[in-house]
mmCIF file of C-alpha atoms in Angstrom:
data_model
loop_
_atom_site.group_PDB
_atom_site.id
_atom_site.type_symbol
_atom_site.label_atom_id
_atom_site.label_comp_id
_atom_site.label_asym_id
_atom_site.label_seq_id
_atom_site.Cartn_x
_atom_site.Cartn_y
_atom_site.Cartn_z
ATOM 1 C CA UNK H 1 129.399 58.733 146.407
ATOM 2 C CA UNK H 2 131.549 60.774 144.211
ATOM 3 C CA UNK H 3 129.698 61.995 141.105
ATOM 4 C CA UNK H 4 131.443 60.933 137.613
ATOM 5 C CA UNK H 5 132.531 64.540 136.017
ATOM 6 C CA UNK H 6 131.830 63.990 132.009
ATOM 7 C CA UNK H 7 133.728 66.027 129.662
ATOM 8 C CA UNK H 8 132.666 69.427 128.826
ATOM 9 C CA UNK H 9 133.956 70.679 126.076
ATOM 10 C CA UNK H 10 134.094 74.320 126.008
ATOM 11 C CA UNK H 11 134.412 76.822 122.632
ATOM 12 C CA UNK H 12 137.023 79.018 123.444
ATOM 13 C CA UNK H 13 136.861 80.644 119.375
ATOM 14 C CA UNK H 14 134.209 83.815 119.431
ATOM 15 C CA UNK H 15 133.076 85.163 116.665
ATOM 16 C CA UNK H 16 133.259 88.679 116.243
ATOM 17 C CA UNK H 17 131.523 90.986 113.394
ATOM 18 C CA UNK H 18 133.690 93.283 111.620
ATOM 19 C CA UNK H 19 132.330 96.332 110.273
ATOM 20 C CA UNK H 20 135.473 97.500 109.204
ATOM 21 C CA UNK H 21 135.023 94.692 106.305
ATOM 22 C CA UNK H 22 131.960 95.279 105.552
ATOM 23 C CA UNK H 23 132.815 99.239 104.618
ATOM 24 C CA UNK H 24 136.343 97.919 102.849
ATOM 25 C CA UNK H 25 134.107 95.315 100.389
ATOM 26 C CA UNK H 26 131.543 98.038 99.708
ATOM 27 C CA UNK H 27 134.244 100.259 98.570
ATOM 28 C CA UNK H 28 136.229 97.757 97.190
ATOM 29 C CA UNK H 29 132.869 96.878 94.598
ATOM 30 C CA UNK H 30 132.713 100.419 93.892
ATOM 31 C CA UNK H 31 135.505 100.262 92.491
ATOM 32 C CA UNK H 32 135.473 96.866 90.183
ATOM 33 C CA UNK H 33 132.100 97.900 88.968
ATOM 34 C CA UNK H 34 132.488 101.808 87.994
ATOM 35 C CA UNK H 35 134.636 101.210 84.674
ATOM 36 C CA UNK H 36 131.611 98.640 83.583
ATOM 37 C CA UNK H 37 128.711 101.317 83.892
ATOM 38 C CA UNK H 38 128.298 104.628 81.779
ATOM 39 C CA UNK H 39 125.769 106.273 84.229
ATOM 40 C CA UNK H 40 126.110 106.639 87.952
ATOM 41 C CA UNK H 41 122.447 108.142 89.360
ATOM 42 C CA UNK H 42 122.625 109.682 93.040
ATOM 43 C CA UNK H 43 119.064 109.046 94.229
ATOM 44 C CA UNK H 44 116.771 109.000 96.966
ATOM 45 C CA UNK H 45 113.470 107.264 98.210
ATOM 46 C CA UNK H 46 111.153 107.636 100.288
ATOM 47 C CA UNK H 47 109.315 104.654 102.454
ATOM 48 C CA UNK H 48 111.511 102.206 101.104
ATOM 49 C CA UNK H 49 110.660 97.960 101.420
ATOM 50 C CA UNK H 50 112.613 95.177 100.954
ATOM 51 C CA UNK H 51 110.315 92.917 99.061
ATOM 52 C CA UNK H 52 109.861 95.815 96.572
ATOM 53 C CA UNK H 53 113.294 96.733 95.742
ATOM 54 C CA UNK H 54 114.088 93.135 95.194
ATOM 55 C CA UNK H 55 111.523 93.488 91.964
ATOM 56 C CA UNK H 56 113.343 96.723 91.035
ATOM 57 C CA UNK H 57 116.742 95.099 91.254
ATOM 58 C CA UNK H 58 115.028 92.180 89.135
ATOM 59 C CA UNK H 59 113.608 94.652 86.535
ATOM 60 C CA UNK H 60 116.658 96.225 86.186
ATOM 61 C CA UNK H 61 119.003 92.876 86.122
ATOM 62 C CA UNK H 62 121.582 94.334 84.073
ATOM 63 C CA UNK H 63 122.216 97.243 86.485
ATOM 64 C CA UNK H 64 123.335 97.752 90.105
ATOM 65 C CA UNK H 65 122.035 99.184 93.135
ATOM 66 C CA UNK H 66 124.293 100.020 96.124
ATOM 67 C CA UNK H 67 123.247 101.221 99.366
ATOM 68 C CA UNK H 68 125.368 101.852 102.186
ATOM 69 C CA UNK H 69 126.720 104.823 104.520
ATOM 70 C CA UNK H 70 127.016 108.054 102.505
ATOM 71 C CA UNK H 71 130.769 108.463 104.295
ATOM 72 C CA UNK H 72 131.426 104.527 102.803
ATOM 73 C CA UNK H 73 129.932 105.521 99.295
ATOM 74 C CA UNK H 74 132.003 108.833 99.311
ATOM 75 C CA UNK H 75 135.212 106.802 99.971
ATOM 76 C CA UNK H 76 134.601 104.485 97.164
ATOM 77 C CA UNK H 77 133.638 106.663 94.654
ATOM 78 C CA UNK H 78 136.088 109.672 95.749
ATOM 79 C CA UNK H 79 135.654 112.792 97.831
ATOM 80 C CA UNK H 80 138.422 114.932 95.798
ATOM 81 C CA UNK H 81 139.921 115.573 92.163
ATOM 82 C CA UNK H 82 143.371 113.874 93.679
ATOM 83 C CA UNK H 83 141.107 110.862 94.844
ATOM 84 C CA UNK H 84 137.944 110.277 92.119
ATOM 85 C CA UNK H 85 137.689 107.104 90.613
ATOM 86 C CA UNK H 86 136.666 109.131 87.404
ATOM 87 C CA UNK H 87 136.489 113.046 86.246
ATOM 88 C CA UNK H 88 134.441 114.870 88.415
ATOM 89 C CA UNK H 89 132.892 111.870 90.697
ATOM 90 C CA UNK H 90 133.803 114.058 93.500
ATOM 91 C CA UNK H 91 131.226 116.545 92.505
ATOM 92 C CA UNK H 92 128.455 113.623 93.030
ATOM 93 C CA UNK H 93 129.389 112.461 96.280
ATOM 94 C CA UNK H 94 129.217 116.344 97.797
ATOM 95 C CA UNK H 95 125.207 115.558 97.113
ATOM 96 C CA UNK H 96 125.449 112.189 99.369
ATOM 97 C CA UNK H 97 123.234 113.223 102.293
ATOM 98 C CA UNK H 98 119.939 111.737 104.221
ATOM 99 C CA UNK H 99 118.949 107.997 102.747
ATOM 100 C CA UNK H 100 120.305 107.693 99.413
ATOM 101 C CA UNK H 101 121.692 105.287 97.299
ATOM 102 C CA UNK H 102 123.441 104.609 93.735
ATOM 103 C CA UNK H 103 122.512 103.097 90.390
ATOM 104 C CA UNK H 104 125.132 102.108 88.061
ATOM 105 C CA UNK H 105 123.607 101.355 84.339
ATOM 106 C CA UNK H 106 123.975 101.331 80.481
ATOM 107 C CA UNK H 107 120.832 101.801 80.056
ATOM 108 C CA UNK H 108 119.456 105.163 78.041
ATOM 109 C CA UNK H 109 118.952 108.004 79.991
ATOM 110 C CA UNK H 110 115.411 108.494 78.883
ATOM 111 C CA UNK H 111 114.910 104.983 79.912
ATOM 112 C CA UNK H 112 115.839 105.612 83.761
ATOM 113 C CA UNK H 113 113.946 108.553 84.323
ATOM 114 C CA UNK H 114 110.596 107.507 82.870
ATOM 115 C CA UNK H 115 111.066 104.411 85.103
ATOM 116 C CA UNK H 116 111.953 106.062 88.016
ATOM 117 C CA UNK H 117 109.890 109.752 87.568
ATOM 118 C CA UNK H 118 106.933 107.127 87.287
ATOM 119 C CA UNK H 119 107.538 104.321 89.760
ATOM 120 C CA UNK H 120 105.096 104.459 92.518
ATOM 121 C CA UNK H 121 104.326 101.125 95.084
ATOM 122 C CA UNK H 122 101.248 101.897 97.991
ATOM 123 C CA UNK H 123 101.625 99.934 101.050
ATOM 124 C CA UNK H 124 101.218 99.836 104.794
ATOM 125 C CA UNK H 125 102.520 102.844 106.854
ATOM 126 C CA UNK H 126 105.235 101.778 109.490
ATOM 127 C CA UNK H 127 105.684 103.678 112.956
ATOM 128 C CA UNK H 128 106.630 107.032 112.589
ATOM 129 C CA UNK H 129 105.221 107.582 108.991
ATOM 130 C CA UNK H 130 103.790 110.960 108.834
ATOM 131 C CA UNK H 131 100.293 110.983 106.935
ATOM 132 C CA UNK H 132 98.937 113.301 104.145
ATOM 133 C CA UNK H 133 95.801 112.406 105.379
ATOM 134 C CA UNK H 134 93.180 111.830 108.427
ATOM 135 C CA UNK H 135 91.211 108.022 108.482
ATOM 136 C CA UNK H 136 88.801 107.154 110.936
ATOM 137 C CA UNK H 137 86.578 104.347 111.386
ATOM 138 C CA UNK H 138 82.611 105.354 112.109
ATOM 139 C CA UNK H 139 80.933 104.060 114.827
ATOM 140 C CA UNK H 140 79.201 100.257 114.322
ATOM 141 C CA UNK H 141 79.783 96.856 113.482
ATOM 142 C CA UNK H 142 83.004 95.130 112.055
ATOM 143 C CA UNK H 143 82.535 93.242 108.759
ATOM 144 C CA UNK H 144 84.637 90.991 108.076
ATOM 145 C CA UNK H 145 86.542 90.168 111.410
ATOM 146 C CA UNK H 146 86.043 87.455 113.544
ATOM 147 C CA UNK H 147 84.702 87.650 117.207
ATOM 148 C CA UNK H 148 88.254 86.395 118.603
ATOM 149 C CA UNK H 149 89.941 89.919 116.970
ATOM 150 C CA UNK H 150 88.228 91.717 119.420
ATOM 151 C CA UNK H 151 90.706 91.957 122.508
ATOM 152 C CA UNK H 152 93.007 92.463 120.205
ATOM 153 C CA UNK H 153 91.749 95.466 118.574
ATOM 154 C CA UNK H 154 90.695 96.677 122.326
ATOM 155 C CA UNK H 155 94.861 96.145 122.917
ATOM 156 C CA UNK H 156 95.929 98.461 119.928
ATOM 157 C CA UNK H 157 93.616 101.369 121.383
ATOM 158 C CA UNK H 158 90.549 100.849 119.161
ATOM 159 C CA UNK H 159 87.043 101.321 121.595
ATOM 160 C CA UNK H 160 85.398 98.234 120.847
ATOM 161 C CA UNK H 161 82.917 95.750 122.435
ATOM 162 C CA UNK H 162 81.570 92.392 121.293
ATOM 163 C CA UNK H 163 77.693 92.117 120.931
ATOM 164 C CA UNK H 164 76.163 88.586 120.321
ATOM 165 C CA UNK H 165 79.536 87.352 118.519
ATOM 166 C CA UNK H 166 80.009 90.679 116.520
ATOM 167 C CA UNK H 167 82.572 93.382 116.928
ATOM 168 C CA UNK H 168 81.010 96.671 117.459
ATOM 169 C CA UNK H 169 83.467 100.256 117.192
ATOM 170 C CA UNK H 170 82.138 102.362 120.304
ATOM 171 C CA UNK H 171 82.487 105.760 119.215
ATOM 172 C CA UNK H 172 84.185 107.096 116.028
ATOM 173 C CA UNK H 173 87.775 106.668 116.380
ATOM 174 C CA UNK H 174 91.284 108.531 113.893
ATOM 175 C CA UNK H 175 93.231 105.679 113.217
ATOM 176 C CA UNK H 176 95.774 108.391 112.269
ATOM 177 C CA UNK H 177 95.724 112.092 111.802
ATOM 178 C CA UNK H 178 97.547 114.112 108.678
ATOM 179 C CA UNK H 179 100.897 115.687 110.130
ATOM 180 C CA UNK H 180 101.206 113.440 112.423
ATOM 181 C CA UNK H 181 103.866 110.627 113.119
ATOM 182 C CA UNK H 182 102.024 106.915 112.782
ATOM 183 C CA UNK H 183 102.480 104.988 116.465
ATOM 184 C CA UNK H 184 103.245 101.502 116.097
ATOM 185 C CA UNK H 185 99.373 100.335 117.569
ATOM 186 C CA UNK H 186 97.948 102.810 114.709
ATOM 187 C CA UNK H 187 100.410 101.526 112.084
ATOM 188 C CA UNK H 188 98.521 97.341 113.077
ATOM 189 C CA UNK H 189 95.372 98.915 112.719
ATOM 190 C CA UNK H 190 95.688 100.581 109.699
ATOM 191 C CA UNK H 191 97.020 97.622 108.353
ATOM 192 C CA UNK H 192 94.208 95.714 109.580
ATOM 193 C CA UNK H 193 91.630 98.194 107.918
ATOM 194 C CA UNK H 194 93.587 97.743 104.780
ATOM 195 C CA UNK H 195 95.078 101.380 104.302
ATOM 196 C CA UNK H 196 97.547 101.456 102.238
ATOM 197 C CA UNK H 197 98.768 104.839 102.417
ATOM 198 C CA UNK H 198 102.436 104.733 102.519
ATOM 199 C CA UNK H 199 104.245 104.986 98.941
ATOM 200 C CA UNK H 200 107.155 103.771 97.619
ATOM 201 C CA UNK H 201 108.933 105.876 95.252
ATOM 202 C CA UNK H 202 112.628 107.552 93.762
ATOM 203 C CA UNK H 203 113.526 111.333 93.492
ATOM 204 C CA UNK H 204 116.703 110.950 90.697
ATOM 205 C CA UNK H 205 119.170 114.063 92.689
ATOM 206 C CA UNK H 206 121.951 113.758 89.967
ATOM 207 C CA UNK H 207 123.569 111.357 87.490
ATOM 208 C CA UNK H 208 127.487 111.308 86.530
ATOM 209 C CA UNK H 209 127.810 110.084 82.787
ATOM 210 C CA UNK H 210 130.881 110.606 80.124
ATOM 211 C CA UNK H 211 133.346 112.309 82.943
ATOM 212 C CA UNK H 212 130.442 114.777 84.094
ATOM 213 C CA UNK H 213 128.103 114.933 86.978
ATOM 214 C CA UNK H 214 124.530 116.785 86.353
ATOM 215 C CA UNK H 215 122.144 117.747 89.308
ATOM 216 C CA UNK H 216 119.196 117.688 88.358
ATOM 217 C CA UNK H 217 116.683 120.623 88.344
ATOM 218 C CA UNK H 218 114.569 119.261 91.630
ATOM 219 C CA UNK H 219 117.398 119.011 93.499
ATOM 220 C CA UNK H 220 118.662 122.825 92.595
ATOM 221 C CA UNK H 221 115.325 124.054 93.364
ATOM 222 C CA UNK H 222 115.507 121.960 97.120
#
């Protein structure tokens, strides 16, 4: 018996991603937004999240925040005096290096760096976060943790046994040691144990305002 052959119909369009576009729109913003802002700010951060810079970015509504590569940025904002959007923008993108981003604003300049000198958000280390500090748990009981944690725990390297529904810690144990990079099983436990020792925070490098760029003093001294 010969077997009916239905139709298949077959997508013969792929879609491809295009990082060429994605650089040309990030320069091409650059340059639609720099004649609305009186301040450009070079900055940095350290230990940067997501859900935190979205309540910067809403704080600061009437401002803009680009990230991107430091190459991109330089493109859009100029990397010469024959090629600056502006007077002396050139001399602000020679200080693009490491993970850095821009702020465009009108607000004061006293403003910004009281905000940003001062902003400071705690929260779980990731892998590869080197601590300012050692944390260990004693040897004991578990408060607060339910008996079905305990394999779990066991999996992310923590010495642990269950006694008559209770989880006990074996021997003392460093969730994580100061100098040292966090590994991903220490950076669930310390999460677990609620250490929040990672920080959020801005270092202001430079700013651009009325055709001149000014590093600041931190950033001479580094």
């Amino acid at each position: 018996m010969v077997k009916s052959k239905r139709n298949v119909v077959v997508n013969m369009t792929k879609v491809t991603k295009n990082p060429g576009e994605k650089k040309k729109k990030l320069v091409n913003t650059i340059k639609d937004i720099v004649d609305q802002y009186k301040f450009i700010y070079l900055f940095t951060f350290e230990n940067m999240r997501n859900n935190k810079l979205k309540s910067v970015r809403t704080e600061w509504s009437t401002s803009k925040f680009l990230f991107g590569k430091n190459k991109v940025l330089s493109v859009g904002l100029g990397k010469s005096e024959e090629d600056e959007l502006k007077p002396n923008l050139h001399k602000l993108t020679e200080h693009l290096e490491g993970e850095c981003g821009l702020f465009f604003t009108n607000e004061p300049k006293d403003k910004v760096f009281e905000y940003f000198t001062n902003y400071s958000e705690k929260d779980f280390p990731r892998a590869g976060f080197v601590s300012e500090e050692t944390i260990t748990i004693k040897e004991g009981p578990i408060v607060g943790m339910t008996h079905s944690m305990e394999t779990y725990l066991r999996g992310l390297g923590l010495p642990t046994t269950l006694k008559n529904g209770v989880i006990f810690v074996d021997r003392e144990y460093t969730l994580c040691e100061a100098g040292v990079a966090v590994t991903p099983e220490q950076s669930q436990l310390l999460k677990l144990f609620n250490h929040e020792i990672s920080e959020f925070k801005f270092h202001i490098k430079g700013y651009w305002n009325e055709d001149e760029f000014t590093l600041c003093e931190e950033s001479q001294e580094e």
